[in-house]
XYZ file of C-alpha atoms in Angstrom:
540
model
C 110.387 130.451 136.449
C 110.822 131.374 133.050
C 107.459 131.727 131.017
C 106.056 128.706 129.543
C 106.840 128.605 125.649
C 103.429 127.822 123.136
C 103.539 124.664 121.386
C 104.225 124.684 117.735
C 103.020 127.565 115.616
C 100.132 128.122 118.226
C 99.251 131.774 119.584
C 98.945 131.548 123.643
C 95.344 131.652 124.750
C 93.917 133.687 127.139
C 94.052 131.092 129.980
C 98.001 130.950 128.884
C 98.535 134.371 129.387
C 96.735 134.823 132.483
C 99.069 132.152 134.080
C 102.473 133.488 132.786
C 104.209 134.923 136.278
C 104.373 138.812 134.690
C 100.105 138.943 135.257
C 99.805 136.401 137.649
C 100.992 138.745 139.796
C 98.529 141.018 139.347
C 96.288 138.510 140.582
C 93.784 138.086 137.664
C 90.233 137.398 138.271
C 87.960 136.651 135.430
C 84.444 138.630 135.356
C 82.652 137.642 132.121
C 83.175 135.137 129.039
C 84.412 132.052 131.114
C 83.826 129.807 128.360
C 85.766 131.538 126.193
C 89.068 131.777 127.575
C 90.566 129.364 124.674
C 90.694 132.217 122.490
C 93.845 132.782 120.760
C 95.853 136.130 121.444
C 97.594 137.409 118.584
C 98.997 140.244 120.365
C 99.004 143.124 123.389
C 97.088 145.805 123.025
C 97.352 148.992 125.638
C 95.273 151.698 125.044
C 93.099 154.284 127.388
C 91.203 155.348 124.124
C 87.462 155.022 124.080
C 87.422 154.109 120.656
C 89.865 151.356 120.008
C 88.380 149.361 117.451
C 90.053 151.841 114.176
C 93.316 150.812 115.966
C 92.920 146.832 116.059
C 92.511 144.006 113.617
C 91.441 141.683 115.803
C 92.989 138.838 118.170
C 93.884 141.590 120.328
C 94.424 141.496 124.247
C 93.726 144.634 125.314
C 95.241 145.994 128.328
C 93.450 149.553 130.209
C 93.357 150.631 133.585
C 90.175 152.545 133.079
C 90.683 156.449 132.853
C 88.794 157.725 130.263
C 85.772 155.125 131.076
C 82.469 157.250 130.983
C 79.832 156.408 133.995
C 77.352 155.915 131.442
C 75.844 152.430 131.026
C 75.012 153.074 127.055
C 78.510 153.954 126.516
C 80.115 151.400 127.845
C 78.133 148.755 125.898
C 79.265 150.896 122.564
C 82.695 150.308 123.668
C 82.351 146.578 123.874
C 80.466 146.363 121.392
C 83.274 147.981 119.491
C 85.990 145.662 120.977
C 83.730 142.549 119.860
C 82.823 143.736 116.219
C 86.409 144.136 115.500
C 87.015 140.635 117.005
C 89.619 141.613 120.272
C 90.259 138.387 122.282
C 89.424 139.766 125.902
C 90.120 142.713 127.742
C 91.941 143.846 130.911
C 91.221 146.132 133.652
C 93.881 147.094 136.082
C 92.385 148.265 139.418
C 93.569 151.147 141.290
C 93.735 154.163 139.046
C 90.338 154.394 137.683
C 88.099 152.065 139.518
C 88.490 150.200 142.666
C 85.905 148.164 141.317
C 85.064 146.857 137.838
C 81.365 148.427 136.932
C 78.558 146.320 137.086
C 77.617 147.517 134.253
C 80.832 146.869 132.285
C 80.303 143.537 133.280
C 76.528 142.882 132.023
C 78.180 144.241 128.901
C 80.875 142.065 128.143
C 78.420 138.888 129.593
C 76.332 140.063 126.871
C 78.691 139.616 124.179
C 80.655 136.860 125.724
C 83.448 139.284 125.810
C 86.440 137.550 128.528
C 86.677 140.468 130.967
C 89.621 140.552 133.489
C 90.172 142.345 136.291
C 94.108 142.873 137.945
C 93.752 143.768 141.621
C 97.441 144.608 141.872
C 99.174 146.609 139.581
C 101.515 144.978 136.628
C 103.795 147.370 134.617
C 102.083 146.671 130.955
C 105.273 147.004 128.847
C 106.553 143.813 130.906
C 103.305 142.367 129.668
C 103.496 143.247 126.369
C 107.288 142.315 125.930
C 106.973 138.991 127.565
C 103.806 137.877 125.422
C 104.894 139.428 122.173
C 108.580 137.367 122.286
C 106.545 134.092 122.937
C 104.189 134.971 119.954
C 106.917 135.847 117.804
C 109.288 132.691 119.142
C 106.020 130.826 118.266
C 105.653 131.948 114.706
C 109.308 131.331 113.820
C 108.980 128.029 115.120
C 105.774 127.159 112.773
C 107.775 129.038 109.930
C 110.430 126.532 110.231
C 107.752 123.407 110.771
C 106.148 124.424 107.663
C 109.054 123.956 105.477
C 109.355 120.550 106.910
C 105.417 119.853 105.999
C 105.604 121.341 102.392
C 109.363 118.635 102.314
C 107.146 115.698 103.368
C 104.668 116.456 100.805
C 106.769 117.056 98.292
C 108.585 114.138 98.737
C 105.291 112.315 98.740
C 104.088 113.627 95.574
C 107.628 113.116 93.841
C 107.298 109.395 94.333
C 103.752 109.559 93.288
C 102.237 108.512 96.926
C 98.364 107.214 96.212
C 95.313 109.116 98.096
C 95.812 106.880 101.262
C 99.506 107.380 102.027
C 98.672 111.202 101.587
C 95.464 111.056 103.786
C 97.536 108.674 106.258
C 100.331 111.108 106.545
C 98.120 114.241 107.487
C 96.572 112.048 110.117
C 100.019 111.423 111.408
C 101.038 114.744 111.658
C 97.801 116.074 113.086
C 96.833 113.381 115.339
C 93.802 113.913 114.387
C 91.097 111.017 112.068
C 91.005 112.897 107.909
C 88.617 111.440 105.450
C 88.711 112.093 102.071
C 85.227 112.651 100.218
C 83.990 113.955 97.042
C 81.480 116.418 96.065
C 78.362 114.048 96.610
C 79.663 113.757 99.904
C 81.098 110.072 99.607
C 83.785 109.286 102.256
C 86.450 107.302 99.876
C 89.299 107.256 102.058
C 89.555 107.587 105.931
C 92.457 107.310 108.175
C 91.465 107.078 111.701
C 94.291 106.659 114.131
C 93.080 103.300 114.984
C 89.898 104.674 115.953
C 86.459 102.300 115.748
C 84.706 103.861 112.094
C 81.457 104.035 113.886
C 81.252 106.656 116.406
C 83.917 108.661 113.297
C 82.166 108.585 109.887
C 78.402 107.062 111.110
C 75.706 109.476 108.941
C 78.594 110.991 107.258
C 76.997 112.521 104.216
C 74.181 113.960 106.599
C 76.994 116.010 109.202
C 79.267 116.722 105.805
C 76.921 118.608 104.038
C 76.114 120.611 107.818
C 79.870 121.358 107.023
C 80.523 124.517 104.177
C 83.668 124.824 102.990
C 84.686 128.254 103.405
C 87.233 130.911 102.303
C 89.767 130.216 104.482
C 90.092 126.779 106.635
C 88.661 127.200 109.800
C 86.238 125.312 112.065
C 83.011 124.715 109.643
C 79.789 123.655 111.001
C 78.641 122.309 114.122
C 81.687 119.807 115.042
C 84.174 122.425 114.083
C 85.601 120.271 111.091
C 88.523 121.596 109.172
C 88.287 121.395 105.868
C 90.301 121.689 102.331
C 89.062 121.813 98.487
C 90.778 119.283 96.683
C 90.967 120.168 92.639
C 91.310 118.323 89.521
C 90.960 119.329 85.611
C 87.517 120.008 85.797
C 87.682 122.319 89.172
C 86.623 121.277 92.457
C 86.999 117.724 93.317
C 86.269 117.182 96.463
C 87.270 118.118 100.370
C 90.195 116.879 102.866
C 88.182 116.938 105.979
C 90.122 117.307 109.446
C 87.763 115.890 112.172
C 89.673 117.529 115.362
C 87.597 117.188 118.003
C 89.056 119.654 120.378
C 86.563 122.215 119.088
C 87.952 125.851 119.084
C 86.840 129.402 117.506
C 90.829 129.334 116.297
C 91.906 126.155 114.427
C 95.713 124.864 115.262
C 97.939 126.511 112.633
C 99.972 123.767 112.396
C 96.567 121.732 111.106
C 96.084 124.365 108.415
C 99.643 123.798 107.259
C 99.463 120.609 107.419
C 96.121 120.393 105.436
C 96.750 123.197 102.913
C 99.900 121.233 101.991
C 97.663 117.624 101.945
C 95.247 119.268 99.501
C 97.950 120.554 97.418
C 99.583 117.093 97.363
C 95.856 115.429 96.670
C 95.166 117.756 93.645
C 98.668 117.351 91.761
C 98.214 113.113 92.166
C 94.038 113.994 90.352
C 96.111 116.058 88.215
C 98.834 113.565 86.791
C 96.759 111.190 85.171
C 93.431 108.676 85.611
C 92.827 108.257 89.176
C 90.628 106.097 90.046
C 90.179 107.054 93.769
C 86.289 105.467 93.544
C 87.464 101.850 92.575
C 90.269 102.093 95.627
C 88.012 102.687 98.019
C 85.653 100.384 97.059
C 88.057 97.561 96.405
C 89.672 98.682 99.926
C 85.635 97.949 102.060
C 85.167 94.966 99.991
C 88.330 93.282 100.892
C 87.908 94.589 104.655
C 84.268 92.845 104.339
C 85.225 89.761 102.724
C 88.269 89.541 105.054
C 86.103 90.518 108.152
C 88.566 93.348 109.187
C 86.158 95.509 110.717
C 85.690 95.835 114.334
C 82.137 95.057 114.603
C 79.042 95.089 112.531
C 78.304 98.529 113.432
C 81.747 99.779 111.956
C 81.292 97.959 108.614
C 77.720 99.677 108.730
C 79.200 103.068 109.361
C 82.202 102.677 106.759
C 79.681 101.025 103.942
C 77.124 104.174 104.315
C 80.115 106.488 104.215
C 80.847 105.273 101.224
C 77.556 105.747 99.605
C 76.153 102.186 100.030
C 72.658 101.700 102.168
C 73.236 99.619 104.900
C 69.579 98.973 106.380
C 65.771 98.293 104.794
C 68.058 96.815 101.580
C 68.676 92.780 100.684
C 72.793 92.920 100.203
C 74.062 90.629 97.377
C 77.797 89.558 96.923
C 78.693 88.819 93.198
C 82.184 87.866 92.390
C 83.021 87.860 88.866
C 85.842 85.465 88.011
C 88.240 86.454 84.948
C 91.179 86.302 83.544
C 92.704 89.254 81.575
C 94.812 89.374 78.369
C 96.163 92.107 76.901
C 93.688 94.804 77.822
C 90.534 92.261 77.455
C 88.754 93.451 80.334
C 90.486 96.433 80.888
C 88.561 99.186 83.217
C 86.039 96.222 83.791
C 85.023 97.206 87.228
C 84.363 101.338 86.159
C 82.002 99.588 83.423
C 79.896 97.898 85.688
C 79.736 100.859 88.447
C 78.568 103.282 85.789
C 76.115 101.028 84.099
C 74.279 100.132 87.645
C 74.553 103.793 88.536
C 72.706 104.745 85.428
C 69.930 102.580 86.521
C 69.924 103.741 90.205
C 70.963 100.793 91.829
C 73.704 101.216 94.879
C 76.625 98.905 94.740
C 80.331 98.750 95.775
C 82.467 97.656 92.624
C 86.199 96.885 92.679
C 88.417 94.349 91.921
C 89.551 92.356 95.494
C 92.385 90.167 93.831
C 93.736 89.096 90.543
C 91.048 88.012 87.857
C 88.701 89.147 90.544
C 85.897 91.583 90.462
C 83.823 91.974 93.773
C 80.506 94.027 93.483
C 78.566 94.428 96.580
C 74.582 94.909 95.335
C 72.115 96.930 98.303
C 68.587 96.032 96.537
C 65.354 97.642 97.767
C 63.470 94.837 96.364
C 65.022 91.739 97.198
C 63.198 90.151 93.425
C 65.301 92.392 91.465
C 68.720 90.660 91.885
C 68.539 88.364 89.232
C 67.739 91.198 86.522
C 70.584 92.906 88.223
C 73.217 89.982 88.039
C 72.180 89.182 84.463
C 73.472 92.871 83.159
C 76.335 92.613 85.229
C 76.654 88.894 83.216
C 76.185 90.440 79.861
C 78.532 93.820 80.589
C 81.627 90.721 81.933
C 81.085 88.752 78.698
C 80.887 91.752 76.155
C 84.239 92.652 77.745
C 85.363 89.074 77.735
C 83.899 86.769 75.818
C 82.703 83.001 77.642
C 85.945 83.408 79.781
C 83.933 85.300 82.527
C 82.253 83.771 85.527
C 79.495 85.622 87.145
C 78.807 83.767 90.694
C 76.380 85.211 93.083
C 75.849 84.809 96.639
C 72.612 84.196 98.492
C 71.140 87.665 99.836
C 71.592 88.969 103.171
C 69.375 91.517 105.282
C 72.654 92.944 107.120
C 76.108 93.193 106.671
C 77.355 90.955 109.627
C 76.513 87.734 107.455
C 78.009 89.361 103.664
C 80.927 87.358 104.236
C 79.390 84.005 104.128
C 77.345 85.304 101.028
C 80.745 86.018 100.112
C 81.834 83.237 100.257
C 79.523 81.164 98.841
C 79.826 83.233 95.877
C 83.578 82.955 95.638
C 83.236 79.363 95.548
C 80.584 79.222 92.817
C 82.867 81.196 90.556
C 85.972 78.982 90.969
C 83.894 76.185 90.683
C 82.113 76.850 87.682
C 83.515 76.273 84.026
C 80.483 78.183 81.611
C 79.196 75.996 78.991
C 76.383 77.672 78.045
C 76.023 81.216 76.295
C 72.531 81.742 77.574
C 73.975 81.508 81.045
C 74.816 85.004 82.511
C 75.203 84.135 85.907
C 75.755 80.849 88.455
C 74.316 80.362 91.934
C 75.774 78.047 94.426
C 73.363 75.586 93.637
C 74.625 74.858 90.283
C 77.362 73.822 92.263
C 77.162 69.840 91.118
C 79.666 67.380 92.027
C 82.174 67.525 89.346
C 82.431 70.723 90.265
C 82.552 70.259 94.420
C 85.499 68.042 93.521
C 87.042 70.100 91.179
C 86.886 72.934 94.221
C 88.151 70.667 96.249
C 91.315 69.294 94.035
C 94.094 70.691 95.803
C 92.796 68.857 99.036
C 95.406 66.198 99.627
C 93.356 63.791 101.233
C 90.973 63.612 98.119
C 94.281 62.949 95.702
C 95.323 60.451 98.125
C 91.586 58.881 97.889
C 91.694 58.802 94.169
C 95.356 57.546 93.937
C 94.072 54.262 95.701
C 91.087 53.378 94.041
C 93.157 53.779 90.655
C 96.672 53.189 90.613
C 96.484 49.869 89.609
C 94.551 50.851 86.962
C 96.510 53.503 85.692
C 99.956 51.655 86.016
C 98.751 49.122 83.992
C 97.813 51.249 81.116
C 101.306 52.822 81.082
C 102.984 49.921 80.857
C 100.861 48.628 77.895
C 99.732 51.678 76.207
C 96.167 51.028 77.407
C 92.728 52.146 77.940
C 91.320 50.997 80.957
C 90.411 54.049 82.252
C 88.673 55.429 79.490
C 86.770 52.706 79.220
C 86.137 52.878 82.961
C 85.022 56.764 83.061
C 82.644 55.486 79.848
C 81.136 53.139 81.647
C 80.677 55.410 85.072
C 79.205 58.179 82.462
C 76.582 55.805 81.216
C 75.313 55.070 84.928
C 76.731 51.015 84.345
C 74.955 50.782 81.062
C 77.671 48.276 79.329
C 75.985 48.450 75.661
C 75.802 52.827 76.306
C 79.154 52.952 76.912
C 80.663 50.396 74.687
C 79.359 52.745 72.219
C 80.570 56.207 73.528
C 84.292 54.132 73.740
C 84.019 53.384 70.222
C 84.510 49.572 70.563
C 82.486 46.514 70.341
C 80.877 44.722 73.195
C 82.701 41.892 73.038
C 86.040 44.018 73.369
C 84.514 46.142 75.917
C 82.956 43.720 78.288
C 86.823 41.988 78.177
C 88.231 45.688 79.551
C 85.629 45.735 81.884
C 86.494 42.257 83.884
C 90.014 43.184 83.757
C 89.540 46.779 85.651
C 87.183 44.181 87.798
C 89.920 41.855 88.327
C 93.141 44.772 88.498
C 91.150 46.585 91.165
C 89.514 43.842 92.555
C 86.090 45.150 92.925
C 82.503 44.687 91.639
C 81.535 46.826 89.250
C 77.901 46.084 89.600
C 77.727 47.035 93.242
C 76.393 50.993 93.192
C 78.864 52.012 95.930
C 81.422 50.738 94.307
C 80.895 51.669 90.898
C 80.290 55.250 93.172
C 83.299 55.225 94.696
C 85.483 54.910 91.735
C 83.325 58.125 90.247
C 84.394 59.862 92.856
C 88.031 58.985 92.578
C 87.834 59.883 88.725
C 86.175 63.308 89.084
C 88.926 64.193 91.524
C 91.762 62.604 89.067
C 89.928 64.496 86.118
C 89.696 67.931 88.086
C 93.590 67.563 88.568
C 94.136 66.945 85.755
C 92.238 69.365 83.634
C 92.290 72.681 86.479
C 89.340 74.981 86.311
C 90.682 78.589 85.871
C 91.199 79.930 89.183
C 92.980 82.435 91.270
């Protein structure tokens, strides 16, 4: 059976060599440093010198039947203490020329330093070994040569076309198999890509196991979960990190993952370094629309994701304010970046970012539960310095957990297309100043509500057109003034006598009562709803 090629770019572990057919002859039997038999062999080394270490660089197999060994306990803990300074992956003792038995105290030693120690009761002839796991190294390093050129294409390609932080992050997690988040320096996830894996178990108290992470010299496993991770640069130096969470946890990362990521970070640094990014208001805008949308798998990942993202999930009253707008020119240009810096300035957490056209979502987590309204009228004043009386600031009643922000959502949402701002001194609407003018004008695309309002006043409108009328002005005066005739003679500009005659006819056209209060309420209703259709309030 021919020997069993490495995957991609990876060096053959001890446990791989031990099982190709040119050792398993020799019928290998592992003494010490069980557990770390995943180490990666970088190459075969045979020597019978008792000081090998000036000869390797580490990685090393190293192959000996013995000779020179010394009977002395001390010295054979120097040698392996030798063998793991310098970092050699295992060693090898062929029986039969020195030692019919591997020394006990060879052993101890190597347990000691969690040095793998082998022992070959049968002889092998070592150039076989070394031939055979050399070409499978070597076949293994051309192979991740050749992958590498296609990684640094993709990229490329990517960054050509100008590819946003979560196609980049997406494709890294593709090619890895493996979840990548993508945080900044104060430890903020912004973007994660998790293979379709639940957020929860992936990014839960991610700032917490992120900083137990260092970024080091080179990428290898950091910290206790073995992350891999990648500096990410922009004009002012260090950005941020591409974290790989790989959670087969090894002393020797895959080097196809530190292709792969080298190349992501380059890719991630050149798209900082073309122009504004503004990574923060993408990831934000990306949770809020999962939130309002109710995306997430459970409450417990929309926890997990939130507090990744900086944002305090428990012992806070969450607020949802929607801020309703709509832009000209660059009138409320870079809105959402305003209103994140000027609550971060006063310490108060919040997810900011616009979730749809003329749409800014923010996403308040308030220790004190009293302090919203403070809070919603700066965000008021910061909208209408940027635009004017054409902003809407709606928000939603407070929530202790994140399971019920959609409803506050919600509610919000609907306050803000419902509202048209007539006062200055107003900053900020609740759904309570939902009235029902505005209810109806919500609700004017409902059919069955134009269909209502068409047959309480068709009759009455018909008859206008054909004789240049105004029967229905003087009917919405006299609805206005509660079915005080004299009020709204007046507000019609007409006299009484004139405007009592209008009145019998709509009585006699729509053949009701205007003195009964349900029907005089019923032909409100069907006015509002005409009115709201006919003069839209601003919306999406």
């Amino acid at each position: 059976m021919p020997p069993r090629r490495p995957a991609t770019g990876h060096f053959l572990t001890i446990t791989e060599v031990l099982r190709l057919p040119v050792l398993s002859e020799g019928m290998p039997r592992v003494l010490a440093g069980e557990s770390q038999l995943s180490r990666s062999v970088r190459w075969v080394h045979v020597t019978e010198l008792l000081n090998p270490a000036d000869f390797l660089e580490g990685g090393e197999l190293v192959l000996t039947t013995g000779m020179p060994y010394p009977e002395d306990a001390g010295e054979l803990r120097d040698y392996v203490d030798q063998l793991a300074d310098v970092g050699a992956a295992g060693l090898i003792v062929e029986l039969g020329h020195r030692y019919r038995k591997v020394p006990d105290e060879l052993v101890a030693a190597c347990r000691a330093r969690e040095m793998p120690l082998v022992e070959l009761a049968r002889g092998v002839r070592f150039i076989d070994v070394t031939q055979t796991v050399h070409a499978l190294i070597l076949d293994a390093q051309g192979a991740l040569l050749r992958r590498g050129r296609d990684i640094q294409d993709i990229f490329t390609a990517l960054t050509l076309r100008g590819a946003g932080p979560e196609e980049l992050v997406h494709t890294t997690a593709e090619l890895t198999g493996a979840p990548v988040v993508l945080e900044d320096l104060t430890h903020r996830a912004l973007v994660c890509e998790l293979l379709g894996r639940p957020y929860e178990p992936v990014v839960s108290a991610w700032s917490r196991r992120s900083r137990a992470a260092p970024t080091l010299d080179k990428i290898a496993p950091s910290g206790p979960e073995g992350w891999l991770i990648a500096p990410v640069q922009d004009n002012h130096g260090l950005w941020g990190r591409l974290v790989l969470l790989d959670s087969r946890l090894s002393a020797e990362p895959d080097p196809e993952h530190v292709l792969v990521l080298e190349r992501a970070a380059v890719a991630l640094t050149m798209a900082r370094l073309a122009g504004p990014a503004w990574w923060e208001r993408r990831a934000h805008r990306s949770v809020l629309r999962d939130l309002y949308e109710r995306r997430f798998r459970s409450p417990a990942d929309a926890r997990a994701r939130a507090e990744a993202l900086g944002l305090p999930a428990f012992g806070h009253r969450l607020f949802a304010v929607v801020i309703r707008h709509t832009r000209t020119g660059t009138e409320g240009e870079h809105l959402d970046e305003r209103i994140a810096k000027a609550l971060a300035q006063t310490g108060i957490r919040a997810l900011v970012g616009e979730t749809a056209p003329g749409r800014i979502g923010v996403l308040l987590a308030l220790a004190q539960a009293s302090a919203w309204q403070p809070v919603a009228e700066r965000i008021g004043r910061i909208a209408r310095e940027a635009l004017g009386p054409k902003a809407v600031v709606a928000v939603g009643p407070g929530v202790t957990d994140l399971s019920g922000i959609a409803r506050s959502w919600q509610e919000a949402e609907q306050t803000a297309e419902a509202i048209t701002p007539v006062s200055p001194d107003r900053w900020f609407y609740v759904p309570a100043d939902i009235e029902l003018p505005e209810l109806l004008g919500v609700l004017r695309e409902d059919t069955r509500l134009q269909r209502y309002a068409e047959r309480q006043l068709t009759r009455l409108i018909e008859h206008d057109d054909r004789n240049s009328g105004d029967l229905l002005p003087a009917l919405r005066a006299y609805l206005a003034a509660a079915g005080n005739k004299s009020v709204a003679a007046k507000r019609a500009g007409m006299s009484r006598q004139a405007y009592y005659q209008r009145l019998h006819t709509i009585e006699r056209l729509l053949g009701c009562d205007l003195e009964s209060g349900l029907q005089r309420t019923s032909l409100h209703v069907a006015v509002l709803v005409m009115d709201a259709g006919d003069t839209a309030v601003p919306g999406p």
